[in-house]
Short mmCIF file of C-alpha atoms in Angstrom, two decimals:
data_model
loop_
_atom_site.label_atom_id
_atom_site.label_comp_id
_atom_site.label_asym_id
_atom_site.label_seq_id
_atom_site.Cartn_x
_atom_site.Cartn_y
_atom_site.Cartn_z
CA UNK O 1 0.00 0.00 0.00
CA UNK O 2 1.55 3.21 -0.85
CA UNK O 3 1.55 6.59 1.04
CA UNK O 4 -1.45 8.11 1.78
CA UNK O 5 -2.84 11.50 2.35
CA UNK O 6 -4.23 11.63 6.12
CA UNK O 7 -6.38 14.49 7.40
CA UNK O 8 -6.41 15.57 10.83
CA UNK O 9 -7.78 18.62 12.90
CA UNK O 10 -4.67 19.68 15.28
CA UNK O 11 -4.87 22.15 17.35
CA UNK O 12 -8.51 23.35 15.99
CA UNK O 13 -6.71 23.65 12.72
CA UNK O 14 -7.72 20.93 9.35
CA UNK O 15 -4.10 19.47 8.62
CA UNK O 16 -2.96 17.49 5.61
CA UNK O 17 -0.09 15.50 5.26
CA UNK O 18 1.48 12.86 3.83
CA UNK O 19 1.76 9.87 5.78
CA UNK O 20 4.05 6.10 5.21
CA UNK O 21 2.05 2.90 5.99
CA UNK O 22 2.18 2.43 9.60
CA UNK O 23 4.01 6.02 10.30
CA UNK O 24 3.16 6.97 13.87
CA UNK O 25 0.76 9.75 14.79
CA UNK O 26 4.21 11.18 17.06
CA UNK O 27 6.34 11.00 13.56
CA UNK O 28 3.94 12.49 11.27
CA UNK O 29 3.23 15.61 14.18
CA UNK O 30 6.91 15.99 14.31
CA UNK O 31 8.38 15.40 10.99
CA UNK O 32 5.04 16.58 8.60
CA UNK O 33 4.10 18.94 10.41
CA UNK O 34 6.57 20.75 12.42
CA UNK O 35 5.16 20.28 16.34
CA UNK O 36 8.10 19.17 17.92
CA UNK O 37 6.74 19.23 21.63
CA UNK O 38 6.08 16.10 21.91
CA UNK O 39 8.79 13.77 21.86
CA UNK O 40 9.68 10.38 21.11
CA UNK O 41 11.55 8.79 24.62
CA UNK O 42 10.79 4.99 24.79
CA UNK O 43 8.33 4.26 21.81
CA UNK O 44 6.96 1.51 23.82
CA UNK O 45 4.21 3.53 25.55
CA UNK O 46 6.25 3.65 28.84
CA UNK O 47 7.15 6.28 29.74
CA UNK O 48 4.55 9.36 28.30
CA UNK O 49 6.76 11.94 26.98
CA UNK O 50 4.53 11.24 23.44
CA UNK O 51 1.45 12.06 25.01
CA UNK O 52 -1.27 14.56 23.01
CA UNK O 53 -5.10 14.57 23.51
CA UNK O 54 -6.53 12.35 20.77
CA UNK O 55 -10.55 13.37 20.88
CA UNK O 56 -10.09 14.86 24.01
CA UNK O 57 -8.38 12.03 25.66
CA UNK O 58 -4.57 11.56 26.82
CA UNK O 59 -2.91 9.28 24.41
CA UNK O 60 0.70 7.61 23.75
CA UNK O 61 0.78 9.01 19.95
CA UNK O 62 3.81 6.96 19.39
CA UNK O 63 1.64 4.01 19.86
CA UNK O 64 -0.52 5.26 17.50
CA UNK O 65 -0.86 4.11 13.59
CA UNK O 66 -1.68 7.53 11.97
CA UNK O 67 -4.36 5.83 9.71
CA UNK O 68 -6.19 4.71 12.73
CA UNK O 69 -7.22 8.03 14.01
CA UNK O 70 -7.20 9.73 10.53
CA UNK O 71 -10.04 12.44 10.77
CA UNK O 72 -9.48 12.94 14.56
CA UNK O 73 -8.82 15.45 16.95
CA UNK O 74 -5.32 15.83 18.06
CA UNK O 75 -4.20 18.36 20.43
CA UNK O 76 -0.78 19.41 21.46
CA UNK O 77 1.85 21.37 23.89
CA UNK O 78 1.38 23.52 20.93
CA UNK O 79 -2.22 24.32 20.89
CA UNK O 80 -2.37 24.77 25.01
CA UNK O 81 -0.83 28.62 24.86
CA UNK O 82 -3.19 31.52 23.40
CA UNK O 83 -1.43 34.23 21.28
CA UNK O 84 1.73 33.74 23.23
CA UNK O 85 0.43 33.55 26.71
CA UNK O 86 0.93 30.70 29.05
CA UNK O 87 -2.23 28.91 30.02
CA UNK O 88 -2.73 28.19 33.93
CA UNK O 89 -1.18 25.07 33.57
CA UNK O 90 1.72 26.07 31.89
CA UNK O 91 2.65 28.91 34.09
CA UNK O 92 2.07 26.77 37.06
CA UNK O 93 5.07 24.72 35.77
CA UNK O 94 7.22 27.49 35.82
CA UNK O 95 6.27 29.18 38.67
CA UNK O 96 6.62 25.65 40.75
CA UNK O 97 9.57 24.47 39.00
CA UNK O 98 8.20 22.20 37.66
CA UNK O 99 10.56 21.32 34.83
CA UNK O 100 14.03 20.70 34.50
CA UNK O 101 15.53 19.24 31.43
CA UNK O 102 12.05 19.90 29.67
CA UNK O 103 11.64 16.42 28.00
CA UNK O 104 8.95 14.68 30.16
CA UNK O 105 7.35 18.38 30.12
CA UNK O 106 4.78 18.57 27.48
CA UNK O 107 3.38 15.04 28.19
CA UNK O 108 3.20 15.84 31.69
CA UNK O 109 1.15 18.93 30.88
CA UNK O 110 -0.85 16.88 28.23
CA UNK O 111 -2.06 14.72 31.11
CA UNK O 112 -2.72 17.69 33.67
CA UNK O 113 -5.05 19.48 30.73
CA UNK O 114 -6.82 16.47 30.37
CA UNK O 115 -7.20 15.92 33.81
CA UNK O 116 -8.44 19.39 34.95
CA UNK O 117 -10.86 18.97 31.57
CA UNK O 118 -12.48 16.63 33.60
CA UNK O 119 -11.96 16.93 37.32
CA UNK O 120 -11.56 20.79 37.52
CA UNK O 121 -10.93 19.99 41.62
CA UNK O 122 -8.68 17.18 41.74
CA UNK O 123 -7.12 15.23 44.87
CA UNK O 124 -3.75 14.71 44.91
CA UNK O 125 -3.69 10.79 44.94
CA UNK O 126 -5.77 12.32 41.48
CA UNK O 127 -2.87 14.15 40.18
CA UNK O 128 -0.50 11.14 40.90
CA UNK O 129 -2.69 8.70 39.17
CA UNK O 130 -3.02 10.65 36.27
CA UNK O 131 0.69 11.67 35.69
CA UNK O 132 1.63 7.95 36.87
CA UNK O 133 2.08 6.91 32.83
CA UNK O 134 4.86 9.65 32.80
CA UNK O 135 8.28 9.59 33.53
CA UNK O 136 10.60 12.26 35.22
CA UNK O 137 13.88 11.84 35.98
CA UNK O 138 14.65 15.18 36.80
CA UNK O 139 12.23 16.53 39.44
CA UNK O 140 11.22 13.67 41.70
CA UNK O 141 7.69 14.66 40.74
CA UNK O 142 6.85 16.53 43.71
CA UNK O 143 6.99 19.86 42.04
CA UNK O 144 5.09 18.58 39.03
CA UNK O 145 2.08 17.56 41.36
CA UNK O 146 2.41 20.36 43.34
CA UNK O 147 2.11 22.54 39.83
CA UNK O 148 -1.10 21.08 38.71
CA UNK O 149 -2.55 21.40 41.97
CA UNK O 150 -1.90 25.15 41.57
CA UNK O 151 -2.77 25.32 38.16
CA UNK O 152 -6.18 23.90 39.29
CA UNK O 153 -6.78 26.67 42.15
CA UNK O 154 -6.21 28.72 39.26
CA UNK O 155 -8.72 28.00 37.05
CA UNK O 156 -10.95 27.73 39.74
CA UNK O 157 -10.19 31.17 40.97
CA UNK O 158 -10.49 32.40 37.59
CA UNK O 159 -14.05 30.55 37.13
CA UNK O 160 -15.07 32.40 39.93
CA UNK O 161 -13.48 35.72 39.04
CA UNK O 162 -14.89 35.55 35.37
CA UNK Y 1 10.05 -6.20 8.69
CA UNK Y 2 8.89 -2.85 7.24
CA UNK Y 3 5.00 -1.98 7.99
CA UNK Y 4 3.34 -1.78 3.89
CA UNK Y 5 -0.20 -1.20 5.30
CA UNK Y 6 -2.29 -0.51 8.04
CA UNK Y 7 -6.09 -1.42 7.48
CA UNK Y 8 -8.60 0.00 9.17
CA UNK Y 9 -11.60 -2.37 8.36
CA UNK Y 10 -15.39 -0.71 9.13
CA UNK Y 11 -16.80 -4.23 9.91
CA UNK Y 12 -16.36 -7.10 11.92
CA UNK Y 13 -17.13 -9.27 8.31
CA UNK Y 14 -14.00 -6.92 6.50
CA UNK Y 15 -11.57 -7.33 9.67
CA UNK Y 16 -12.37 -11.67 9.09
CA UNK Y 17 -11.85 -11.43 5.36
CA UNK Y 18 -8.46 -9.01 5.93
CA UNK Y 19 -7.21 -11.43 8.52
CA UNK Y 20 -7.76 -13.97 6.87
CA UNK Y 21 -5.29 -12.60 4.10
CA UNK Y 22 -2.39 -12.17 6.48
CA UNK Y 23 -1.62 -9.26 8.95
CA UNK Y 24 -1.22 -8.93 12.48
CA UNK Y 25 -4.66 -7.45 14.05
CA UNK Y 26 -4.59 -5.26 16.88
CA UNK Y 27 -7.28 -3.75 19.15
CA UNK Y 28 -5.66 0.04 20.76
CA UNK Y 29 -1.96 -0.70 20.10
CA UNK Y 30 -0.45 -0.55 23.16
CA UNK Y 31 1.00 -4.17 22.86
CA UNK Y 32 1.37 -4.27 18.80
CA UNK Y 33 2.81 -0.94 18.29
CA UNK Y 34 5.94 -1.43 20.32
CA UNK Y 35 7.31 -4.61 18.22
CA UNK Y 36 6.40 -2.31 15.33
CA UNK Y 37 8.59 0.43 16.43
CA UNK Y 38 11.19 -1.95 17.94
CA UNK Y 39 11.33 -3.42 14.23
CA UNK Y 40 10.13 -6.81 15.97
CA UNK Y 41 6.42 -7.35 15.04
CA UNK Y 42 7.58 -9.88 12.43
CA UNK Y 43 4.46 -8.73 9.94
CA UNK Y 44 3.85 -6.13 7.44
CA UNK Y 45 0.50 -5.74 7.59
CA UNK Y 46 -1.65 -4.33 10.68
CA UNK Y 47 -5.31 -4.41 10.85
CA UNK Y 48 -6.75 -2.30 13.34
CA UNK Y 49 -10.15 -2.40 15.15
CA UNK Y 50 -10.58 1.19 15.94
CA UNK Y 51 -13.10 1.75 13.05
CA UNK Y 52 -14.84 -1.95 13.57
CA UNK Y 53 -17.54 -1.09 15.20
CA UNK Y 54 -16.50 -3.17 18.29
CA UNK Y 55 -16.18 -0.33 20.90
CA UNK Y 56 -19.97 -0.84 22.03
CA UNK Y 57 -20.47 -1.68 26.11
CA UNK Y 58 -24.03 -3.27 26.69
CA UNK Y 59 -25.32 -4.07 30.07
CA UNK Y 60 -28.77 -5.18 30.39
CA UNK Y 61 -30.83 -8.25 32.15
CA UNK Y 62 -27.88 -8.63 34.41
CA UNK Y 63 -25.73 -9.69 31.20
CA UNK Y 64 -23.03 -7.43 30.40
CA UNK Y 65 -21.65 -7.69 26.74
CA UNK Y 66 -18.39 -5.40 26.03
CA UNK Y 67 -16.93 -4.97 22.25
CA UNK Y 68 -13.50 -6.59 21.80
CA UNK Y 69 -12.08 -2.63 21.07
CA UNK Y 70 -13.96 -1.01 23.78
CA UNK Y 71 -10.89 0.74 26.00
CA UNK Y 72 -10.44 0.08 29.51
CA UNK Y 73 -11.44 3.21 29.85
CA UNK Y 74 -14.33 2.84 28.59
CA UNK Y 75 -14.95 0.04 30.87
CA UNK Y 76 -14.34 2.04 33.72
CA UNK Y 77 -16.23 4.76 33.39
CA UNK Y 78 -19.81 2.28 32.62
CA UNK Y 79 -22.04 2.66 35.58
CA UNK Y 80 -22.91 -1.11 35.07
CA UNK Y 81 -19.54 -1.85 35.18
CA UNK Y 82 -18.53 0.23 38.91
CA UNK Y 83 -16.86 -3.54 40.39
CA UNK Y 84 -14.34 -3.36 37.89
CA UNK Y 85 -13.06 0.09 38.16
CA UNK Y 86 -11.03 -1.01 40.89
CA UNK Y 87 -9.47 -3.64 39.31
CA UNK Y 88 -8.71 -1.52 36.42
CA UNK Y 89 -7.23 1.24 38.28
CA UNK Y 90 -4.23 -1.48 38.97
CA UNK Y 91 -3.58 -1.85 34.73
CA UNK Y 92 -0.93 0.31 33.85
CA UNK Y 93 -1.65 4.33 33.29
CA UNK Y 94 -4.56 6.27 32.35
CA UNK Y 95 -3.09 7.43 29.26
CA UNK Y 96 -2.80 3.46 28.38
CA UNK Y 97 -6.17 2.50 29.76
CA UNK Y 98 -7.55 5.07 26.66
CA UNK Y 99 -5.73 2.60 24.16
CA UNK Y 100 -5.63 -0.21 25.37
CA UNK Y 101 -8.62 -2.83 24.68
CA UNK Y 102 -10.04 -5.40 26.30
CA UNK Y 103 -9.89 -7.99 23.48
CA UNK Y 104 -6.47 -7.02 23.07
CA UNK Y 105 -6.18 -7.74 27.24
CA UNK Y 106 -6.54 -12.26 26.15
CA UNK Y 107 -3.85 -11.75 24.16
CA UNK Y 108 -0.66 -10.02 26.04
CA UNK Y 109 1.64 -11.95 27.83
CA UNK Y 110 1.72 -12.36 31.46
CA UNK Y 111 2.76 -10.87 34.17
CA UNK Y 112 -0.04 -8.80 31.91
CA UNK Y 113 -3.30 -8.76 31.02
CA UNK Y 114 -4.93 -8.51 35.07
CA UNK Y 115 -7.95 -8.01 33.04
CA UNK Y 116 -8.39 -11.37 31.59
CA UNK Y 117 -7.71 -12.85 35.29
CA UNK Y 118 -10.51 -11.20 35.73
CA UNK Y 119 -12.69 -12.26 33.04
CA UNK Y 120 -11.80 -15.99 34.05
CA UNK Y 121 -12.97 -15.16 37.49
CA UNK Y 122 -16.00 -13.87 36.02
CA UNK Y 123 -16.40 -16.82 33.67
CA UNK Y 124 -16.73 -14.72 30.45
CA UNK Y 125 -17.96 -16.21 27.19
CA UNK Y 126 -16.08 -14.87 24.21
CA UNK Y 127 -18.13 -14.22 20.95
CA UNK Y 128 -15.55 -15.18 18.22
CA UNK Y 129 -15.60 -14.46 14.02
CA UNK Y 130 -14.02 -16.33 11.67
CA UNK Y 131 -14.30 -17.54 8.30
CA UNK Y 132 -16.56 -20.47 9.31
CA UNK Y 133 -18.67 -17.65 10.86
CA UNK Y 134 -19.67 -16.86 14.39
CA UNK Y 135 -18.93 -19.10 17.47
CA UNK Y 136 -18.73 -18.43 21.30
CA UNK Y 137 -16.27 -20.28 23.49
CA UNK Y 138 -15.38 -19.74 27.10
CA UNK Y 139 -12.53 -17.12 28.13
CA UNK Y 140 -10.47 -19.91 29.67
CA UNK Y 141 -10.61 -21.88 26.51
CA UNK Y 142 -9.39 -18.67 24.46
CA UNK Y 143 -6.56 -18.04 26.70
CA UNK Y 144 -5.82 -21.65 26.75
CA UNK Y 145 -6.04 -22.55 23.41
CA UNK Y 146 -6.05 -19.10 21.09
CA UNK Y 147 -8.05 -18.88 18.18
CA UNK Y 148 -8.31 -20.43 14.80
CA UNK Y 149 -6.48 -18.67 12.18
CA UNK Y 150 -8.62 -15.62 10.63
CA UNK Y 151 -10.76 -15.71 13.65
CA UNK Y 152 -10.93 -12.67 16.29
CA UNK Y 153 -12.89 -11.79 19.46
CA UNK Y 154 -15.54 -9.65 19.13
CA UNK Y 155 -17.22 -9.30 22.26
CA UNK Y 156 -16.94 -10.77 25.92
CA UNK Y 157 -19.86 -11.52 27.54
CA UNK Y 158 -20.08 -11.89 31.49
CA UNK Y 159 -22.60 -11.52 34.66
CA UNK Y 160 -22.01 -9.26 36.76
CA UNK Y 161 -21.53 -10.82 40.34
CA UNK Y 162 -23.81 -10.02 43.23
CA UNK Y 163 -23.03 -7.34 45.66
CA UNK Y 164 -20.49 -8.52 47.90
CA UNK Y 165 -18.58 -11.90 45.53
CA UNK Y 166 -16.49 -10.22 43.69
CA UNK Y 167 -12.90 -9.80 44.96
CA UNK Y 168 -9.56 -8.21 43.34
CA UNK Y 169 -6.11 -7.61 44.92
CA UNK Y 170 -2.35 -6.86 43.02
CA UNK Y 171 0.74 -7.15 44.07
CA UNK Y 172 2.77 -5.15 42.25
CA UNK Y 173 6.16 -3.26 42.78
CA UNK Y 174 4.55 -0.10 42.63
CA UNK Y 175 1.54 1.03 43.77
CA UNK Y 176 0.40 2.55 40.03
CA UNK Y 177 1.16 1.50 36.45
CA UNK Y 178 2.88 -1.67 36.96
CA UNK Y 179 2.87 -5.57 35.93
CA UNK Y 180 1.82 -8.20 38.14
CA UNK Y 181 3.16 -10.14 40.67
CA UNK Y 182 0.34 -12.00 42.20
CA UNK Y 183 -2.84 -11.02 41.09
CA UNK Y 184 -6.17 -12.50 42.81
CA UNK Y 185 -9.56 -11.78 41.11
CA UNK Y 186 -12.82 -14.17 42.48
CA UNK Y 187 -16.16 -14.60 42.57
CA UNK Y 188 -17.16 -16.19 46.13
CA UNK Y 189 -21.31 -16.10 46.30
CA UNK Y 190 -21.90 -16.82 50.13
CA UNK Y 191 -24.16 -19.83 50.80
CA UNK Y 192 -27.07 -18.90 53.43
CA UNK Y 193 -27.95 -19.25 55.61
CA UNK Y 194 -24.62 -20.65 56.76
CA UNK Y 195 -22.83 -17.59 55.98
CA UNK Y 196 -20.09 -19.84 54.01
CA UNK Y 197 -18.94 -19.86 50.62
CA UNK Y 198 -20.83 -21.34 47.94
CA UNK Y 199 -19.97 -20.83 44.26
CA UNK Y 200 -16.79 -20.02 44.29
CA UNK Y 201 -14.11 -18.99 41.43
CA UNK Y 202 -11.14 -17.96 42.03
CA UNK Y 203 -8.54 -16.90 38.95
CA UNK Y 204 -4.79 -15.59 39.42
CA UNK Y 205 -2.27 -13.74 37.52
CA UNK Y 206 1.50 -13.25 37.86
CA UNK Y 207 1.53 -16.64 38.50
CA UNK Y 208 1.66 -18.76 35.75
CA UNK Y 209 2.41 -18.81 31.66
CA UNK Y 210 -1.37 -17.16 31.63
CA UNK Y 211 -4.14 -16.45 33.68
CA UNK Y 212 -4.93 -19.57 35.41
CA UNK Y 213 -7.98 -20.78 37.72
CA UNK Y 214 -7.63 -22.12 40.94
CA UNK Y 215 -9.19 -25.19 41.92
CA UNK Y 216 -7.44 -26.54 44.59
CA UNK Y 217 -8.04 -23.28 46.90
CA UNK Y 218 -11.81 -23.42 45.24
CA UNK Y 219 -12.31 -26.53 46.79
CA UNK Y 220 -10.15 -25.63 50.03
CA UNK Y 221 -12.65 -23.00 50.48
CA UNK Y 222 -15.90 -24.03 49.09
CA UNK Y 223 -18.55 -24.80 52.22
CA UNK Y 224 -16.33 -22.80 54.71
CA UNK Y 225 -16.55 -19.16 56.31
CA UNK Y 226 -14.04 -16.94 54.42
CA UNK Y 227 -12.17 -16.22 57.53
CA UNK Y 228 -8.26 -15.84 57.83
CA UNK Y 229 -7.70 -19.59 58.65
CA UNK Y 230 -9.72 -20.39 55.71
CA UNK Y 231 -8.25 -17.99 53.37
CA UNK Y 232 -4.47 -19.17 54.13
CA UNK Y 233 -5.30 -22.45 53.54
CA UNK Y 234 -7.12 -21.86 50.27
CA UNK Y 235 -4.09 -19.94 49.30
CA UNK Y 236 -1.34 -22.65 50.02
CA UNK Y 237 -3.67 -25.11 48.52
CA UNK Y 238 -3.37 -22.93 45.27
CA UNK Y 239 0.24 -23.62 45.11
CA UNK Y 240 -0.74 -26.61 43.34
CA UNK Y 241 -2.22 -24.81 40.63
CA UNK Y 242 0.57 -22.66 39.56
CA UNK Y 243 3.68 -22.74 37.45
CA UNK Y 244 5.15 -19.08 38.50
CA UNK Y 245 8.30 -17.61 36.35
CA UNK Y 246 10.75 -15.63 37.30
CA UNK Y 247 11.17 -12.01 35.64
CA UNK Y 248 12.11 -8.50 36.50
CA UNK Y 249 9.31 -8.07 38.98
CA UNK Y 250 10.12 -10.85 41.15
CA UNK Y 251 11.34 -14.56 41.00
CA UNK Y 252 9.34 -17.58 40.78
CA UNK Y 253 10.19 -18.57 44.20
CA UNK Y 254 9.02 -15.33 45.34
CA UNK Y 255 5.59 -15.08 43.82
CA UNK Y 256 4.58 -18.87 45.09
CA UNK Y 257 5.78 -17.74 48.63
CA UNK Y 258 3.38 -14.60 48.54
CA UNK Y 259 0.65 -15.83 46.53
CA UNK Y 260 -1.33 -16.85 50.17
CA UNK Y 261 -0.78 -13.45 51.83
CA UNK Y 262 -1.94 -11.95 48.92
CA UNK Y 263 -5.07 -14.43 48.20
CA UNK Y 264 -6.08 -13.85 51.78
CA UNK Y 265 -5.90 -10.08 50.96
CA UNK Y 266 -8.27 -10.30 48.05
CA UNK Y 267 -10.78 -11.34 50.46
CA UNK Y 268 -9.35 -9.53 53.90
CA UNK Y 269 -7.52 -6.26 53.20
#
């Protein structure tokens, strides 16, 4: 089977792109079409530093076959910031220190926008359950739980503010 | 091998007639992908269930029927469902759980697939296609046996147990997102108005080339109070029906010499 043209919406944008039988979804976001957050670390699905929202939902995209979820709705480290301004998650990261070499960093925000889609008041056993597909060897983690907490007070506060 | 194609079939008759072609099918990836990226998956051709139709989760009449793609996930979050949520919380991460399917969960190797312990617990009928069309066949004759080439799962169908049979526990090395090193999953209906066990089922993990039942402590506890006495003995009884391995979670030797504390936990903890 040769190449195939595969449509996808990323980032609330239609994207078209070229894609090899049984290229990733990870390869063809970095290498068709430039979003380079995400990043290939194991390619087994262990350790999360792949991670975008496929219809709204955390996924490993280098687990993914791009023809499987052609049509979808992919969202990435790239689509979280509007017009150049950190979103609450984001600047909870750096205000927490949060990240360190920056590699388990998008996934790990991937997971906390997913998770505060859903559970806008999470616990921290929450938090920990929901980052526990991603790996950091940098921080020890306690920072990056600490940050989504905050980031979650944040939105709150802003819910309430708005 | 190089991948040449990736099919995404829109039936369960078109995934049968691909398979039967050649090609490795998978349900969400998370065990096929891997070899593919590895270079390992020994095929060139994947056939993919996402687009099946095979995602559906039924529960009605007390009969619970759950599409060979539907994600753990899924699973999790169906009110009819609630007794396995715990039991699913111990299968590696969220991010996995939205991938990974439970037709796909017969098929990995152990110490994976805590699912399927389950499913043998729960006695689950498999509804299989193939090219001599539709059959069912018991879960523990699927994970015995396999399949017949060009045939795949469809469905699993089970009963949910009554309030109060079903029990879960895993050992694992971590508390989140890891494999197994003894994992217990039963169905104990008490008899009354003795207050003892009746029915009883009792299926383990961790323990054994695949998910394996476990008669001996069945019978060890069968007609008795599920008490701590009781419960040790079932569990050295089910020493006899286990071939453990050792791996990077823990040696043979270790997971026969837990495998009681942690039966008696599935029922005491």
């Amino acid at each position: 089977m040769p190449s195939q043209i595969v449509s996808l919406v990323v980032n609330g944008e239609h994207r078209e792109f070229i894609a090899a039988p049984g290229a990733t979804l990870l390869a063809c976001l970095r290498e068709s079409l430039g979003l380079t957050a995400a990043k290939r670390g194991c390619a087994q699905g262990a350790c999360g530093s792949c991670t975008v929202l496929v219809d709204g939902r955390p996924e490993a995209s280098c687990l993914v076959a791009v023809e499987t979820v052609a049509g979808g709705s992919v969202r990435t480290l790239e689509g979280v910031a509007t017009g150049g301004d950190l979103d609450e998650v984001q600047s909870a990261f750096v205000d927490c220190f949060a990240t360190q070499c920056g590699f388990c960093t998008s996934g790990m925000i991937m997971v906390a926008e997913a998770l505060l889609d859903r559970n806008p008041d999470p616990s921290e056993e929450d938090v920990i359950e929901a980052i526990s597909g991603n790996v950091c060897r940098c921080t020890g983690y306690r920072p990056i739980v600490q940050a989504v907490l905050e980031a979650a007070a944040r939105r709150r506060e802003e819910a309430v503010t708005r | 091998m190089v991948i040449e194609a990736v099919h995404v079939p829109e039936s369960v008759e078109a995934v049968v007639t691909r398979s039967a072609a050649g090609g490795l099918v998978m349900g969400g990836g998370t065990v096929v992908m891997p070899l593919v990226n590895s270079g390992s998956a020994g095929v060139t051709e994947l056939i993919s269930l996402r687009r099946a139709g095979l995602d559906g989760i039924e529960v009605s009449d007390g009969v619970a029927t759950i599409g060979a793609a539907a994600t753990l996930t899924a699973v999790a979050e169906h009110p009819g469902l609630a007794f396995l949520r715990p039991a699913l919380r111990t299968i590696a991460s969220p991010t996995l759980r939205n991938q990974a399917t439970v037709g796909g969960n017969l098929f990995v190797a152990q110490p994976y697939g805590d699912l399927a312990v389950c499913l043998l617990a729960l006695d689950a009928a498999c509804e299989i296609a193939g090219p001599a069309g539709r059959r069912d066949a018991p879960v523990a004759d699927v994970l015995a046996a396999g399949l017949a080439p060009g045939e795949i799962v469809v469905a699993v169908r089970l009963t949910p147990p009554p309030p109060g049979a079903w029990h879960y526990h895993k050992a694992m090395r971590r508390r989140l997102n890891s494999a197994s090193i003894v994992t217990v999953a039963a169905v104990v209906t008490k008899a009354t108005p003795e207050d003892v066990a009746g029915e009883c089922r009792i299926a383990l993990g961790g323990v054994a080339p695949r998910p394996v039942r476990a008669p001996s402590a069945e019978r060890a506890l069968r007609g008795r109070p599920l008490t701590e006495e009781s419960l040790t003995e079932a569990g050295q009884a089910a020493r006899a029906d286990i071939d453990p391995f050792d791996d990077a979670y823990a040696s043979a030797w270790y997971r026969a010499r837990v495998l009681p504390v942690h039966l008696r936990r599935a029922f005491l903890s």
